Coordinates of C-alpha atoms in Angstrom, one line a residue:
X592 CA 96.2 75.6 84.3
X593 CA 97.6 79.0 85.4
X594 CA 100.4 78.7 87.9
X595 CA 100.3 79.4 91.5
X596 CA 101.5 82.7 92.0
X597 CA 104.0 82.9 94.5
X598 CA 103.9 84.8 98.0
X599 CA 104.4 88.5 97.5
X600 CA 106.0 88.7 101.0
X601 CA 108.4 85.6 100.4
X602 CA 111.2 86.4 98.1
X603 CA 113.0 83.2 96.5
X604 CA 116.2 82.4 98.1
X605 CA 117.8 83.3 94.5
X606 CA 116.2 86.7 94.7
X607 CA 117.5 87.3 98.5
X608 CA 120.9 85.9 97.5
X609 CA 120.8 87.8 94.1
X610 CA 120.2 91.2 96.8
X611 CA 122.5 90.4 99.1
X612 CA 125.4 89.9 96.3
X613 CA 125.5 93.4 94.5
X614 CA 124.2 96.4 95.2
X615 CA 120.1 98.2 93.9
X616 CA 119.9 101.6 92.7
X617 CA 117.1 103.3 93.6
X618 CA 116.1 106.0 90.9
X619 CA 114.8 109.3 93.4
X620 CA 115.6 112.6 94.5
X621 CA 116.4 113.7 98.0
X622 CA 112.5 115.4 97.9
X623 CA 110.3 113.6 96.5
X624 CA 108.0 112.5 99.3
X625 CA 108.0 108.9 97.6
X626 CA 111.3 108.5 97.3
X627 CA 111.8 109.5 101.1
X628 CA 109.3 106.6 102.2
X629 CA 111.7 103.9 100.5
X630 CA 114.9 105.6 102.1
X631 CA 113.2 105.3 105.7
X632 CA 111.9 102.1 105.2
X633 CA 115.9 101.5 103.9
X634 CA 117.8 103.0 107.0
X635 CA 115.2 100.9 109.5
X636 CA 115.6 97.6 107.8
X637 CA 119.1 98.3 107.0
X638 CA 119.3 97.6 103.6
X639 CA 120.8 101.4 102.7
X640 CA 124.4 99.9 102.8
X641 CA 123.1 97.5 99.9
X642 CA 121.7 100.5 97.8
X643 CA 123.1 103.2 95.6
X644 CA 120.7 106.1 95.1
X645 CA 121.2 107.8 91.6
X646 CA 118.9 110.9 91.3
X647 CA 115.8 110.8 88.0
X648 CA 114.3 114.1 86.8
X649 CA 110.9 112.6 85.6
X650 CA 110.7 115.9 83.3
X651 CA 113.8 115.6 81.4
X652 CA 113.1 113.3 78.2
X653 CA 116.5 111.7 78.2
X654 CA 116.1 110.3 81.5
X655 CA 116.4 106.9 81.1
X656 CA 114.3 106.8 84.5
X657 CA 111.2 106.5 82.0
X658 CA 112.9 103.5 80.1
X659 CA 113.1 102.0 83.9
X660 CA 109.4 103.0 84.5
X661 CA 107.4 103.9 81.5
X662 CA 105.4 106.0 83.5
X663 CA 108.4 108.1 84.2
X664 CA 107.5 108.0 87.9
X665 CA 110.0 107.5 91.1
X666 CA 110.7 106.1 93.4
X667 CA 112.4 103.4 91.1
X668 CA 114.2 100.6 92.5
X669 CA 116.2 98.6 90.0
X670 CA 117.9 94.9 91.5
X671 CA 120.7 93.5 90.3
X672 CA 119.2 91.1 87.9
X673 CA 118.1 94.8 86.3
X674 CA 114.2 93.8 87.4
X675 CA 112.4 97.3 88.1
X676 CA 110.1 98.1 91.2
X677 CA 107.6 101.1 91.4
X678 CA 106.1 102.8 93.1
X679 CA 106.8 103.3 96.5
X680 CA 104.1 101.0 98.1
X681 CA 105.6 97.6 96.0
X682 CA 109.1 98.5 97.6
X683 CA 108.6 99.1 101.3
X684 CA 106.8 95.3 100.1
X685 CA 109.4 94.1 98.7
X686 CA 112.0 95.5 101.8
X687 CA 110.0 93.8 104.0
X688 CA 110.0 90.7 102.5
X689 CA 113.4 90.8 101.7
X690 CA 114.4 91.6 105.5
X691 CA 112.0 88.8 106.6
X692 CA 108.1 90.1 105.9
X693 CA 106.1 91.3 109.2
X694 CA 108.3 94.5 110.0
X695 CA 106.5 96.6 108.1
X696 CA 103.2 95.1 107.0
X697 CA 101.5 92.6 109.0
X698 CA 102.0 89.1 107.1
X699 CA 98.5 88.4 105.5
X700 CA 95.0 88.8 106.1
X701 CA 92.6 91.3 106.7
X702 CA 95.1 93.6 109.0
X703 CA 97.8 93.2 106.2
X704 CA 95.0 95.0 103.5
X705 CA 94.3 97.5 106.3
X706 CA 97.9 98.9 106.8
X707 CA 97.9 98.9 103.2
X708 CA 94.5 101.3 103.0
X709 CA 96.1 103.8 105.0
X710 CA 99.1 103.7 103.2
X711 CA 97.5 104.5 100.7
X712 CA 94.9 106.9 102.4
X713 CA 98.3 108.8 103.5
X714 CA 99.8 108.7 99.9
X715 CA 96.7 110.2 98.7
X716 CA 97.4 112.9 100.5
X717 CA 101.0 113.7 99.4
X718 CA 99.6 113.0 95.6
X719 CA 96.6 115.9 96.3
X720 CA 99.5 118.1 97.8
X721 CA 102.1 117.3 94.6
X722 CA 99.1 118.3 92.4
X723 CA 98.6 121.7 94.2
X724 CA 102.2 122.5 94.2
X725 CA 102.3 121.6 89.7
X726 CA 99.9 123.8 89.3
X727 CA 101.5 126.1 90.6
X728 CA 104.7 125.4 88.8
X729 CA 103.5 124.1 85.6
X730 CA 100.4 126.3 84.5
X731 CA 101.1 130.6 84.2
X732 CA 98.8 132.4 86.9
X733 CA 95.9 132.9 84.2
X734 CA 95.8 129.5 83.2
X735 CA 95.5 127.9 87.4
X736 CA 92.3 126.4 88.2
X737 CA 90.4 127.3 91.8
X738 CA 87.9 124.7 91.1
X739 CA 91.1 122.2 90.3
X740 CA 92.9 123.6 93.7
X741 CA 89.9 123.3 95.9
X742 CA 89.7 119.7 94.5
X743 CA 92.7 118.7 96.1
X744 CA 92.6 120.3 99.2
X745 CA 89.6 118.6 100.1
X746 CA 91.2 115.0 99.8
X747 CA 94.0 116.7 101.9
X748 CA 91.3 118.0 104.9
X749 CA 89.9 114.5 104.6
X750 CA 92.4 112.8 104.6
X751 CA 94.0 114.0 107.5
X752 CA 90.1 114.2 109.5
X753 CA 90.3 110.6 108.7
X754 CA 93.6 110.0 110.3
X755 CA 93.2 112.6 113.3
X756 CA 90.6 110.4 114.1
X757 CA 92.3 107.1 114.3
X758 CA 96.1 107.8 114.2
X759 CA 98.9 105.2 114.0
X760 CA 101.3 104.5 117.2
X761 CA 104.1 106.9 116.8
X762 CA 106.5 104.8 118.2
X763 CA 105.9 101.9 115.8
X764 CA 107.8 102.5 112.1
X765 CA 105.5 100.4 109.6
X766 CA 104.0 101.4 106.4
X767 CA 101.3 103.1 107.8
X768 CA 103.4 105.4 109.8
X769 CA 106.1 105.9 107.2
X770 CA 104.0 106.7 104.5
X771 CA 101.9 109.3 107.4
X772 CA 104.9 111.2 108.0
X773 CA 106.5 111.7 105.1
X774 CA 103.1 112.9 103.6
X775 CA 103.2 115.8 106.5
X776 CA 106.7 116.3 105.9
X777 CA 106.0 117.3 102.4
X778 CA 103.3 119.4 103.3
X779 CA 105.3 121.2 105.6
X780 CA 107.8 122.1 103.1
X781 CA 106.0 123.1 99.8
X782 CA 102.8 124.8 102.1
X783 CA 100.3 123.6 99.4
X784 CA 98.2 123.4 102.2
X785 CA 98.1 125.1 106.1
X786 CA 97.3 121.7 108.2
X787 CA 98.8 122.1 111.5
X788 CA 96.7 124.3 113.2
X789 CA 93.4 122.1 112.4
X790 CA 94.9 119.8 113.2
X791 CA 97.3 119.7 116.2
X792 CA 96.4 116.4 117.1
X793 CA 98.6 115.1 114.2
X794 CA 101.1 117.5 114.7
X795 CA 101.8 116.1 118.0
X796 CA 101.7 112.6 116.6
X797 CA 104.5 114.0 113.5
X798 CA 106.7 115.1 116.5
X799 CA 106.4 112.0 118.6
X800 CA 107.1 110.0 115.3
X801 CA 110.4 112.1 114.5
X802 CA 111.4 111.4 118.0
X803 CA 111.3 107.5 118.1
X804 CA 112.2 107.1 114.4
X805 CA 115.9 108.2 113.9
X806 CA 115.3 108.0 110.3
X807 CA 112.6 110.4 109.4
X808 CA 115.0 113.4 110.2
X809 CA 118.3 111.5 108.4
X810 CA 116.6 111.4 105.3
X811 CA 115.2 114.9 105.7
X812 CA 116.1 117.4 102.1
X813 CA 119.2 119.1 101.7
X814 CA 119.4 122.2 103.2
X815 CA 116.4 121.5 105.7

């Protein structure tokens, strides 16, 4: 008989000791859009002081980032047993649940699958825009697809139609929210795609967010 698996939002108390004990690394650069979602969610449940971030470069071979996560993918948070947790939706999880559960995701049921949908809904939309922006960077003008381009930009356009129609409260930091603005932030910054003016009704929310979350401008790129 298989054993009952334990609650994802409900860390052991060896694991919460373990984390409060020594320090995690998470394994991200200051731009990744990913990366910045699990330094917010950090900085509001104040769990930075208990983490070291150590930049990856997912192309370079020798990175032992892709011994951390095969997939070569950040963010990467490592604990100090050395256990490894990607991507950036199973830590703001695991923060939550190690800060108490309920801050960021509500604690079960159907509004706890919800917030996760549009997490991912909003992730969706920094993936289409990373996609645009590699192939850019990683095909030679000849070789760039518009049927490939146009692909992405459409999940981007719905994507954001189906969050200008039902938009999170800006003045409530959850994974929803977190995973929202760091999605426009991106998009703002590389220009993969021109949203703001079809959409003004999220850039209002994206400036009422940065206003009542301290954090989304902290953990802004270098140079920004």
């Amino acid at each position: 008989m298989q054993a009952p698996l334990s609650s994802p939002q409900s860390p052991t108390s060896q694991e919460i000791a373990a984390a409060a004990s020594g320090r995690m690394i998470m394994r991200t650069t200051l731009t990744s859009p990913f990366g910045r979602k699990a330094r917010i969610a950090a900085d509001v449940l104040e769990l930075s002081g208990r983490i070291d971030i150590v930049p990856a470069d997912t192309r370079d071979e020798s990175d032992d980032l892709r011994e951390m996560n095969p997939l070569g993918k950040m963010p990467c948070l490592v604990l100090t047993d050395g256990t490894t947790l990607y991507d950036s939706r199973v830590i703001l999880d695991y923060f939550d649940a190690l800060s108490g559960g309920g801050r960021l995701l509500p604690p079960g049921g159907l509004p706890r699958h919800v917030a996760m949908t549009r997490a991912t809904l909003a992730d969706g939309i920094a993936d289409a825009a990373l996609l645009m922006v590699y192939e850019g960077r990683f095909r030679e003008p000849h070789q760039a697809s518009d049927v490939w381009m146009s692909h992405q930009r459409g999940k981007i356009s719905r994507g954001l139609a189906a969050f200008a129609a039902d938009l999170p409260n800006p003045e409530v930091t959850d994974v929803v929210s977190i995973s929202l603005a760091c999605a426009l932030g991106y998009l703002d910054w590389r220009q993969p795609y021109d949203w703001r003016e079809p959409f003004p009704r999220i850039a209002a929310w994206l400036e009422a967010f940065a206003a009542a979350e301290p954090a989304f401008a902290a953990t802004q790129r270098p140079g920004a």
